[in-house]
Every structure is written in C-alpha cells, then in structure tokens.
Amino acid sequence: MSENAPTVTSEPVETPPAPAAKAKKKEDSFLVFLIKLVVVVLIFRTFLFTSFSIPSESMMPRLLVGDYLFAAKWPYGYSGASLPIDWKTGKRIFGSQPERGDVVIFKHPIDRTDYVKRVIGLPGDQVQMVAGVVHINGVPVKKQKIADFVVPVRPNGGCAEVRFTEREADGTFACRYPQYRETLPNGVSYNVLDFGLKPQDTTPPVVVPEDRLFLMGDNRDNSLDSRFPAVAQRGIDLVPQENLVGRASFMFFSTDGTAEWLKPWTWFTAARWDRMGRAI
C-alpha cells in the first residue's frame, strides 16, 4: 500500500438503547409523576381547600343532603383541625376571626367528626333565643316570613313532621316548610326554617368567651348546635376556634339520592345540576 494512500477510519455505529433501559426510564418518569401528584394534593388539601359532603338536614334550606362542597382553609388560619389528619394542637397560625353569618366546617368538640353550622355569636357577644328569635347583645335579629321552602322527599326518607308532607301534581311527595329571612347586625342575610315553638326556641343568655363561637343550623328545629351541651354525635356547645377547618365556599356536586350503581344513566338523572357551582 502506498504511503500516500488515504487512511480510512470507521465511524462508531450508535446502537439503540436496550428495551429494558426504555422501560426503566418510563417507570422512573411515572414514579416522579406520582410523587409530584401526591405533593400537589397534599398542598391543596392542607393549605387551600378541603371537600365536605352534607350528611343531615340541619343546614336546610341553604344546604341539602347530597350536596358536596369545598371549604377554603386560609380565611381562618391553620390549626391541627385543618390538617388532612386531625391533630389537637390548641393553637392556630395566621388565625383570623370569622364573621357573623359565615358557614363554617369544624371538628366536633368531643368526637372530632366534621360538622357544618353558621356563625351567630362571636367572642364577647351575648346570645339568647327568645320564642324562636335570636337576640344578640339584647337586640332581636330581624326575622321576616317569606315563601315556604319546598323540597322533594328523598328515597327512603320523609319530612321532619307529617304535617309538612304534601302530594305534588305528578304523584310524588314533597316537604313544605315555613321559611324566614334572617338578617344579622352586620347585614348578612340568609333563610332559615322554623317549625313553630319548640323547647330549644327559648334559651338562657350566654356570653361567648374568648376564642369560642356560638354556632347554629339554619334548620332551627332540626339542628343540634350551640344551644345544646357538647355530646358526641349530638350538641356542640360553644365551639373553640381552634376546631375550625375552613369556610364553606361553593358546591361542586349535588345528588338527590336516586342514583343506583348498577344503572349508570341514573348517575346523571340524580344529579342536581342547578345546585352545582353555587356559592355558599
């Protein structure tokens, strides 16, 4: 071979990665995605919103059984009660005072289950019920009669009392409840139900201590609230503000209870579409 002959060099041939390497990379990517998802959900549930479903009629007419809502956590600050796992700390950070009329999610003082009620009395307020009318600092809260509240009877359910049951034109049954418009001293208005004079409609005056709240359900004669002593699964007495979970914000889903798992089309017919997206 001549000394002047060009030398031929061979370029290295790239070989495709082994299938096993590709599979491992995909697994790593999926694992990273799951970790990021868990972190995002934890941040969302810890600092921003928590979900809550309405299990009873104590907050009718505003909230119905089968409503699902989001509660904002930041308005009142954070405590062990607002964590995804309940933890009694006795303290709140970045805490702020709820306003009269706020609908709040909180932990029951005894059994720590989630409850929902409306804020009526703040620390320093004297609260009393007199013949079904709320009095705050000796002044009666304005209460005006409005049109009755009519709600369909739920499957396997009934009205609070037989006298409120009526048959509709289509043959179904509904509950017709006396409804009133209440307006608190700060101007917040909302509707309440009142079935007539009951023992809990007249109470002794109570002064709300510091860091406590006087809470009531809008369904005044079907609500175990601050008018009753704290007993597991029953009354709540004056609720510590440390027990606050969040402020009810808006509904993201609602169902009338007629859906059946084996009949997927009923998942849509049972949905109360007109209630979704409503502010509380």
PDB file of N, CA, C and O in Angstrom, residues 150-153 164-176:
ATOM      1  N   VAL A 150     -89.943  24.310  49.659  1.00  0.00           N
ATOM      2  CA  VAL A 150     -90.466  23.018  49.230  1.00  0.00           C
ATOM      3  C   VAL A 150     -89.320  22.184  48.689  1.00  0.00           C
ATOM      4  O   VAL A 150     -88.567  22.627  47.808  1.00  0.00           O
ATOM      5  N   VAL A 151     -89.185  20.965  49.216  1.00  0.00           N
ATOM      6  CA  VAL A 151     -88.097  20.077  48.797  1.00  0.00           C
ATOM      7  C   VAL A 151     -88.657  18.675  48.615  1.00  0.00           C
ATOM      8  O   VAL A 151     -89.473  18.206  49.429  1.00  0.00           O
ATOM      9  N   PRO A 152     -88.305  17.966  47.529  1.00  0.00           N
ATOM     10  CA  PRO A 152     -88.802  16.605  47.316  1.00  0.00           C
ATOM     11  C   PRO A 152     -88.373  15.672  48.443  1.00  0.00           C
ATOM     12  O   PRO A 152     -87.285  15.821  49.015  1.00  0.00           O
ATOM     13  N   VAL A 153     -89.226  14.724  48.756  1.00  0.00           N
ATOM     14  CA  VAL A 153     -88.888  13.717  49.756  1.00  0.00           C
ATOM     15  C   VAL A 153     -87.816  12.811  49.178  1.00  0.00           C
ATOM     16  O   VAL A 153     -87.927  12.318  48.048  1.00  0.00           O
ATOM     17  N   PHE A 164     -95.999  18.460  57.431  1.00  0.00           N
ATOM     18  CA  PHE A 164     -95.333  19.216  56.373  1.00  0.00           C
ATOM     19  C   PHE A 164     -95.301  18.450  55.046  1.00  0.00           C
ATOM     20  O   PHE A 164     -94.762  18.951  54.062  1.00  0.00           O
ATOM     21  N   THR A 165     -95.873  17.243  55.000  1.00  0.00           N
ATOM     22  CA  THR A 165     -95.857  16.422  53.786  1.00  0.00           C
ATOM     23  C   THR A 165     -97.011  16.802  52.874  1.00  0.00           C
ATOM     24  O   THR A 165     -98.149  16.966  53.314  1.00  0.00           O
ATOM     25  N   GLU A 166     -96.719  16.934  51.568  1.00  0.00           N
ATOM     26  CA  GLU A 166     -97.775  17.218  50.599  1.00  0.00           C
ATOM     27  C   GLU A 166     -97.527  16.424  49.327  1.00  0.00           C
ATOM     28  O   GLU A 166     -96.387  16.085  48.995  1.00  0.00           O
ATOM     29  N   ARG A 167     -98.623  16.101  48.642  1.00  0.00           N
ATOM     30  CA  ARG A 167     -98.538  15.354  47.388  1.00  0.00           C
ATOM     31  C   ARG A 167     -98.515  16.318  46.220  1.00  0.00           C
ATOM     32  O   ARG A 167     -99.349  17.225  46.130  1.00  0.00           O
ATOM     33  N   GLU A 168     -97.544  16.140  45.326  1.00  0.00           N
ATOM     34  CA  GLU A 168     -97.405  17.010  44.171  1.00  0.00           C
ATOM     35  C   GLU A 168     -98.328  16.561  43.040  1.00  0.00           C
ATOM     36  O   GLU A 168     -98.896  15.455  43.073  1.00  0.00           O
ATOM     37  N   ALA A 169     -98.469  17.394  42.006  1.00  0.00           N
ATOM     38  CA  ALA A 169     -99.356  17.095  40.883  1.00  0.00           C
ATOM     39  C   ALA A 169     -98.934  15.834  40.139  1.00  0.00           C
ATOM     40  O   ALA A 169     -99.780  15.120  39.573  1.00  0.00           O
ATOM     41  N   ASP A 170     -97.616  15.527  40.127  1.00  0.00           N
ATOM     42  CA  ASP A 170     -97.137  14.350  39.413  1.00  0.00           C
ATOM     43  C   ASP A 170     -97.190  13.076  40.265  1.00  0.00           C
ATOM     44  O   ASP A 170     -96.710  12.028  39.840  1.00  0.00           O
ATOM     45  N   GLY A 171     -97.768  13.173  41.448  1.00  0.00           N
ATOM     46  CA  GLY A 171     -97.910  12.000  42.303  1.00  0.00           C
ATOM     47  C   GLY A 171     -96.787  11.800  43.299  1.00  0.00           C
ATOM     48  O   GLY A 171     -96.880  10.944  44.184  1.00  0.00           O
ATOM     49  N   THR A 172     -95.699  12.556  43.179  1.00  0.00           N
ATOM     50  CA  THR A 172     -94.599  12.442  44.124  1.00  0.00           C
ATOM     51  C   THR A 172     -94.916  13.240  45.391  1.00  0.00           C
ATOM     52  O   THR A 172     -95.869  14.023  45.434  1.00  0.00           O
ATOM     53  N   PHE A 173     -94.080  13.047  46.415  1.00  0.00           N
ATOM     54  CA  PHE A 173     -94.293  13.740  47.676  1.00  0.00           C
ATOM     55  C   PHE A 173     -93.173  14.748  47.920  1.00  0.00           C
ATOM     56  O   PHE A 173     -92.028  14.560  47.489  1.00  0.00           O
ATOM     57  N   ALA A 174     -93.524  15.808  48.605  1.00  0.00           N
ATOM     58  CA  ALA A 174     -92.562  16.858  48.939  1.00  0.00           C
ATOM     59  C   ALA A 174     -92.827  17.337  50.357  1.00  0.00           C
ATOM     60  O   ALA A 174     -93.894  17.083  50.931  1.00  0.00           O
ATOM     61  N   CYS A 175     -91.836  18.025  50.904  1.00  0.00           N
ATOM     62  CA  CYS A 175     -91.965  18.626  52.233  1.00  0.00           C
ATOM     63  C   CYS A 175     -92.084  20.142  52.056  1.00  0.00           C
ATOM     64  O   CYS A 175     -91.279  20.747  51.357  1.00  0.00           O
ATOM     65  N   ARG A 176     -93.095  20.727  52.678  1.00  0.00           N
ATOM     66  CA  ARG A 176     -93.292  22.179  52.623  1.00  0.00           C
ATOM     67  C   ARG A 176     -93.055  22.743  54.018  1.00  0.00           C
ATOM     68  O   ARG A 176     -93.822  22.502  54.939  1.00  0.00           O
TER      69      ARG A 176
END
